[in-house]
Amino acid sequence: MPPRLRNPLLLLASYAVYWLLDARCLWLLVAATAVAYALGLAIERALQSGRERLASALTTLGVTAAVALLVAFKYLDFFAAEAAALLGVLGVKATWTALHLVLPVGLSFYTFKLISYLVEIHRTHLAAERDAVAFAAYVAFFPTILAGPIDRPAAFLPQLRAPWRPCAADLAAGFRMALWGAVMKVCVADLLAPLTDSVWADGGATAAGWAFLLYPVQMYADFSGYSLMAIGAGRALGFKVAANFNRPFLARNVAEYWRRWHMSLTGWITDYVFIPLNLHWRDAGRVGQAAAVTVNLVVIGLWHGANWTYLLFGLYHAALFLPLIRSGAFARRKKFRAARWGLPSRADAGRMALTYLLVAVAFVLFRAPTVGAALGFFAHLATAAAFAPPAVAGFRLLYVGFAVAALAWEYVARDRACPLDFAAHGLLRHRAARWAVYYALLALLYTHASGPAVPAFIYTQF
Amino acid sequence: MPTPDIYSRLTAVFRDVFDDDALTLTPATSAADIDEWDSLSHVQLIVAVEQEFGLRFTSREILRWQNVGEMAEAIAAKLNA
């Protein structure tokens, strides 16, 4: 199918999906797309006619407008309420009527696509897209509109210019990815959720240790599961969507963890926040590097929403980077190699366990509704009740076994983007054997999906 | 136009920063071709290049380079200015 037929269909489908998700805010998506489209062309024209200043001004305008949208919907109520409280402390009586703006679906994700589009044109790395339909289809691409991955224009727009040849291999690969993603979501994340939810519901008074240790796995299974389903849906349509996770729990320090976790966001922030800041502060050496890392992680933290807990989340991660920057380990990339029996070496396993625990501490800040609640949770962690067997309705120890088994299989299949890509492992050579596994997993999904009320994906709230 | 001298001095800087004595550069060499060339080592590389040539680039100039050729062009332009 040629692009001129496929792209309008794709755009229509994407807008239809958005309409179903958030009919109120479709106009905002369309308007933001139209403005970015026009700005992209104008920036390119200004650059070509040698008007650098105008190009910079237009880029700044576009980026500021996109950030302002995010701030208005995500942070305005929070900052205004906090400012009013602060003024109150200083004896000035200020009141703020909260606007209670509801965050439009996917706003955090599509504004980041638009910003990278404008910045890449300004950096002369990308030609402005002339085909408005293709551009709009890139921004609204339905498999990823809900919660990413955040595709970059330079990687995605060319795919919209190529003709579409439906192919069985893409369809099968997409199906395998989506199936594994669904297994992670339904048979790992959603089965652990009742435990962490109930522990957090009473602030961690009992079984805090269980929630502490299992929440990172739940979070990972939820978000990486969602991501694989989105990537798989894209693949089935013949598109290569950006990767989001690369076995984050194999990380041997926090820097490596961030190269493996929510990669489409961290890559974006590296390119548009970290590198410019690091360049700007390059004469300050390691101090400059530490400052750039801190800003970077605070931005990642606050991107999730307006709450002191997210700010602390970013600062805590930045603090974990300081020893790595000091020792130079920050910049070293050591490829993971298995030792005996295909397992990590003892030293690597120790570093992975430590990194996991450090990350789990950050997830307490991430999950806690307030800083006070996080501190209360940490206090409960130090009590004997923290590791008592949890008695939670809807939770069984078997579910921890499911999680361990799924992570173990992902470890075995770590060199493949999709853990169900058996052919690439030289496993299950018989088609019937592969399909037996697929059917078994589908049956597992069917029996464990919690009826019509499947819990929402955690990341759709951001 | 970048002279062969610029390329040989650049090669020496790259070999030093990436700790690889076999590294060779062409105008088309980019971060995709050198494993160690990532967001962190990029800044170390820029600092080393600026020191070698006694030049100073703006962030905007640096962020536009997509390969060694564009970097060498910018160095040549500044040296001739």
PDB file of N, CA and C in Angstrom, chain A residues 233-278:
ATOM      1  N   ALA A 233       2.319  -3.964  18.567  1.00  0.00           N
ATOM      2  CA  ALA A 233       1.235  -3.474  17.708  1.00  0.00           C
ATOM      3  C   ALA A 233       1.824  -2.682  16.549  1.00  0.00           C
ATOM      4  N   GLY A 234       2.839  -1.860  16.842  1.00  0.00           N
ATOM      5  CA  GLY A 234       3.505  -1.096  15.790  1.00  0.00           C
ATOM      6  C   GLY A 234       4.145  -2.030  14.772  1.00  0.00           C
ATOM      7  N   ARG A 235       4.816  -3.058  15.291  1.00  0.00           N
ATOM      8  CA  ARG A 235       5.516  -3.999  14.419  1.00  0.00           C
ATOM      9  C   ARG A 235       4.549  -4.738  13.502  1.00  0.00           C
ATOM     10  N   ALA A 236       3.400  -5.117  14.059  1.00  0.00           N
ATOM     11  CA  ALA A 236       2.413  -5.829  13.246  1.00  0.00           C
ATOM     12  C   ALA A 236       1.962  -4.952  12.071  1.00  0.00           C
ATOM     13  N   LEU A 237       1.977  -3.630  12.273  1.00  0.00           N
ATOM     14  CA  LEU A 237       1.603  -2.705  11.197  1.00  0.00           C
ATOM     15  C   LEU A 237       2.808  -2.361  10.314  1.00  0.00           C
ATOM     16  N   GLY A 238       3.964  -2.969  10.621  1.00  0.00           N
ATOM     17  CA  GLY A 238       5.148  -2.754   9.804  1.00  0.00           C
ATOM     18  C   GLY A 238       6.044  -1.626  10.273  1.00  0.00           C
ATOM     19  N   PHE A 239       5.840  -1.133  11.511  1.00  0.00           N
ATOM     20  CA  PHE A 239       6.659  -0.020  12.008  1.00  0.00           C
ATOM     21  C   PHE A 239       7.628  -0.485  13.084  1.00  0.00           C
ATOM     22  N   LYS A 240       8.819   0.118  13.073  1.00  0.00           N
ATOM     23  CA  LYS A 240       9.783  -0.181  14.111  1.00  0.00           C
ATOM     24  C   LYS A 240       9.696   0.931  15.155  1.00  0.00           C
ATOM     25  N   VAL A 241       9.141   0.594  16.319  1.00  0.00           N
ATOM     26  CA  VAL A 241       8.957   1.554  17.407  1.00  0.00           C
ATOM     27  C   VAL A 241      10.173   1.478  18.329  1.00  0.00           C
ATOM     28  N   ALA A 242      10.542   2.604  18.942  1.00  0.00           N
ATOM     29  CA  ALA A 242      11.726   2.647  19.811  1.00  0.00           C
ATOM     30  C   ALA A 242      11.591   1.683  20.983  1.00  0.00           C
ATOM     31  N   ALA A 243      12.728   1.103  21.407  1.00  0.00           N
ATOM     32  CA  ALA A 243      12.733   0.195  22.556  1.00  0.00           C
ATOM     33  C   ALA A 243      12.617   1.012  23.847  1.00  0.00           C
ATOM     34  N   ASN A 244      12.054   0.403  24.887  1.00  0.00           N
ATOM     35  CA  ASN A 244      11.884   1.137  26.143  1.00  0.00           C
ATOM     36  C   ASN A 244      12.648   0.525  27.316  1.00  0.00           C
ATOM     37  N   PHE A 245      12.878  -0.782  27.280  1.00  0.00           N
ATOM     38  CA  PHE A 245      13.546  -1.452  28.395  1.00  0.00           C
ATOM     39  C   PHE A 245      14.558  -2.455  27.875  1.00  0.00           C
ATOM     40  N   ASN A 246      15.651  -2.587  28.615  1.00  0.00           N
ATOM     41  CA  ASN A 246      16.627  -3.609  28.281  1.00  0.00           C
ATOM     42  C   ASN A 246      17.096  -4.284  29.567  1.00  0.00           C
ATOM     43  N   ARG A 247      16.288  -5.158  30.115  1.00  0.00           N
ATOM     44  CA  ARG A 247      16.630  -5.943  31.312  1.00  0.00           C
ATOM     45  C   ARG A 247      17.264  -5.069  32.400  1.00  0.00           C
ATOM     46  N   PRO A 248      16.489  -4.124  32.951  1.00  0.00           N
ATOM     47  CA  PRO A 248      17.070  -3.150  33.889  1.00  0.00           C
ATOM     48  C   PRO A 248      17.670  -3.778  35.149  1.00  0.00           C
ATOM     49  N   PHE A 249      17.159  -4.947  35.555  1.00  0.00           N
ATOM     50  CA  PHE A 249      17.670  -5.511  36.813  1.00  0.00           C
ATOM     51  C   PHE A 249      19.016  -6.212  36.635  1.00  0.00           C
ATOM     52  N   LEU A 250      19.536  -6.218  35.408  1.00  0.00           N
ATOM     53  CA  LEU A 250      20.907  -6.704  35.211  1.00  0.00           C
ATOM     54  C   LEU A 250      21.914  -5.578  35.434  1.00  0.00           C
ATOM     55  N   ALA A 251      21.433  -4.375  35.711  1.00  0.00           N
ATOM     56  CA  ALA A 251      22.332  -3.230  35.883  1.00  0.00           C
ATOM     57  C   ALA A 251      23.209  -3.434  37.119  1.00  0.00           C
ATOM     58  N   ARG A 252      24.508  -3.100  36.964  1.00  0.00           N
ATOM     59  CA  ARG A 252      25.435  -3.278  38.086  1.00  0.00           C
ATOM     60  C   ARG A 252      25.724  -1.983  38.807  1.00  0.00           C
ATOM     61  N   ASN A 253      25.209  -0.882  38.281  1.00  0.00           N
ATOM     62  CA  ASN A 253      25.199   0.362  39.061  1.00  0.00           C
ATOM     63  C   ASN A 253      24.038   1.214  38.541  1.00  0.00           C
ATOM     64  N   VAL A 254      23.793   2.322  39.219  1.00  0.00           N
ATOM     65  CA  VAL A 254      22.600   3.097  38.892  1.00  0.00           C
ATOM     66  C   VAL A 254      22.704   3.751  37.508  1.00  0.00           C
ATOM     67  N   ALA A 255      23.926   4.104  37.100  1.00  0.00           N
ATOM     68  CA  ALA A 255      24.090   4.699  35.768  1.00  0.00           C
ATOM     69  C   ALA A 255      23.661   3.690  34.706  1.00  0.00           C
ATOM     70  N   GLU A 256      24.071   2.440  34.905  1.00  0.00           N
ATOM     71  CA  GLU A 256      23.689   1.398  33.949  1.00  0.00           C
ATOM     72  C   GLU A 256      22.180   1.167  34.004  1.00  0.00           C
ATOM     73  N   TYR A 257      21.623   1.225  35.200  1.00  0.00           N
ATOM     74  CA  TYR A 257      20.166   1.057  35.348  1.00  0.00           C
ATOM     75  C   TYR A 257      19.432   2.073  34.472  1.00  0.00           C
ATOM     76  N   TRP A 258      19.857   3.327  34.499  1.00  0.00           N
ATOM     77  CA  TRP A 258      19.165   4.354  33.715  1.00  0.00           C
ATOM     78  C   TRP A 258      19.391   4.208  32.223  1.00  0.00           C
ATOM     79  N   ARG A 259      20.409   3.435  31.827  1.00  0.00           N
ATOM     80  CA  ARG A 259      20.568   3.163  30.394  1.00  0.00           C
ATOM     81  C   ARG A 259      19.669   2.008  29.959  1.00  0.00           C
ATOM     82  N   ARG A 260      19.064   1.322  30.953  1.00  0.00           N
ATOM     83  CA  ARG A 260      18.248   0.163  30.630  1.00  0.00           C
ATOM     84  C   ARG A 260      16.763   0.375  30.941  1.00  0.00           C
ATOM     85  N   TRP A 261      16.416   1.458  31.629  1.00  0.00           N
ATOM     86  CA  TRP A 261      15.049   1.683  32.111  1.00  0.00           C
ATOM     87  C   TRP A 261      14.414   2.849  31.351  1.00  0.00           C
ATOM     88  N   HIS A 262      13.193   2.682  30.880  1.00  0.00           N
ATOM     89  CA  HIS A 262      12.462   3.736  30.164  1.00  0.00           C
ATOM     90  C   HIS A 262      13.385   4.479  29.204  1.00  0.00           C
ATOM     91  N   MET A 263      14.017   3.688  28.333  1.00  0.00           N
ATOM     92  CA  MET A 263      15.086   4.216  27.490  1.00  0.00           C
ATOM     93  C   MET A 263      14.634   5.320  26.545  1.00  0.00           C
ATOM     94  N   SER A 264      13.379   5.267  26.082  1.00  0.00           N
ATOM     95  CA  SER A 264      12.963   6.299  25.126  1.00  0.00           C
ATOM     96  C   SER A 264      12.838   7.653  25.828  1.00  0.00           C
ATOM     97  N   LEU A 265      12.551   7.654  27.140  1.00  0.00           N
ATOM     98  CA  LEU A 265      12.527   8.921  27.884  1.00  0.00           C
ATOM     99  C   LEU A 265      13.947   9.348  28.273  1.00  0.00           C
ATOM    100  N   THR A 266      14.738   8.416  28.812  1.00  0.00           N
ATOM    101  CA  THR A 266      16.083   8.806  29.254  1.00  0.00           C
ATOM    102  C   THR A 266      16.942   9.230  28.057  1.00  0.00           C
ATOM    103  N   GLY A 267      16.740   8.570  26.905  1.00  0.00           N
ATOM    104  CA  GLY A 267      17.486   8.964  25.707  1.00  0.00           C
ATOM    105  C   GLY A 267      17.106  10.376  25.277  1.00  0.00           C
ATOM    106  N   TRP A 268      15.830  10.670  25.352  1.00  0.00           N
ATOM    107  CA  TRP A 268      15.325  12.005  24.994  1.00  0.00           C
ATOM    108  C   TRP A 268      15.957  13.046  25.921  1.00  0.00           C
ATOM    109  N   ILE A 269      15.887  12.776  27.224  1.00  0.00           N
ATOM    110  CA  ILE A 269      16.384  13.760  28.176  1.00  0.00           C
ATOM    111  C   ILE A 269      17.908  13.897  28.069  1.00  0.00           C
ATOM    112  N   THR A 270      18.583  12.801  27.735  1.00  0.00           N
ATOM    113  CA  THR A 270      20.032  12.880  27.518  1.00  0.00           C
ATOM    114  C   THR A 270      20.345  13.838  26.365  1.00  0.00           C
ATOM    115  N   ASP A 271      19.603  13.691  25.260  1.00  0.00           N
ATOM    116  CA  ASP A 271      19.897  14.498  24.072  1.00  0.00           C
ATOM    117  C   ASP A 271      19.530  15.973  24.233  1.00  0.00           C
ATOM    118  N   TYR A 272      18.428  16.236  24.933  1.00  0.00           N
ATOM    119  CA  TYR A 272      17.943  17.623  24.943  1.00  0.00           C
ATOM    120  C   TYR A 272      18.155  18.348  26.266  1.00  0.00           C
ATOM    121  N   VAL A 273      18.534  17.635  27.311  1.00  0.00           N
ATOM    122  CA  VAL A 273      18.808  18.300  28.592  1.00  0.00           C
ATOM    123  C   VAL A 273      20.261  18.040  29.012  1.00  0.00           C
ATOM    124  N   PHE A 274      20.615  16.764  29.112  1.00  0.00           N
ATOM    125  CA  PHE A 274      21.934  16.438  29.666  1.00  0.00           C
ATOM    126  C   PHE A 274      23.094  16.922  28.790  1.00  0.00           C
ATOM    127  N   ILE A 275      23.085  16.583  27.514  1.00  0.00           N
ATOM    128  CA  ILE A 275      24.229  16.937  26.662  1.00  0.00           C
ATOM    129  C   ILE A 275      24.405  18.456  26.563  1.00  0.00           C
ATOM    130  N   PRO A 276      23.332  19.229  26.296  1.00  0.00           N
ATOM    131  CA  PRO A 276      23.537  20.689  26.264  1.00  0.00           C
ATOM    132  C   PRO A 276      24.079  21.250  27.584  1.00  0.00           C
ATOM    133  N   LEU A 277      23.568  20.752  28.714  1.00  0.00           N
ATOM    134  CA  LEU A 277      24.054  21.259  30.006  1.00  0.00           C
ATOM    135  C   LEU A 277      25.494  20.843  30.248  1.00  0.00           C
ATOM    136  N   ASN A 278      25.786  19.590  29.940  1.00  0.00           N
ATOM    137  CA  ASN A 278      27.131  19.066  30.146  1.00  0.00           C
ATOM    138  C   ASN A 278      28.140  19.829  29.282  1.00  0.00           C
TER     139      ASN A 278
END
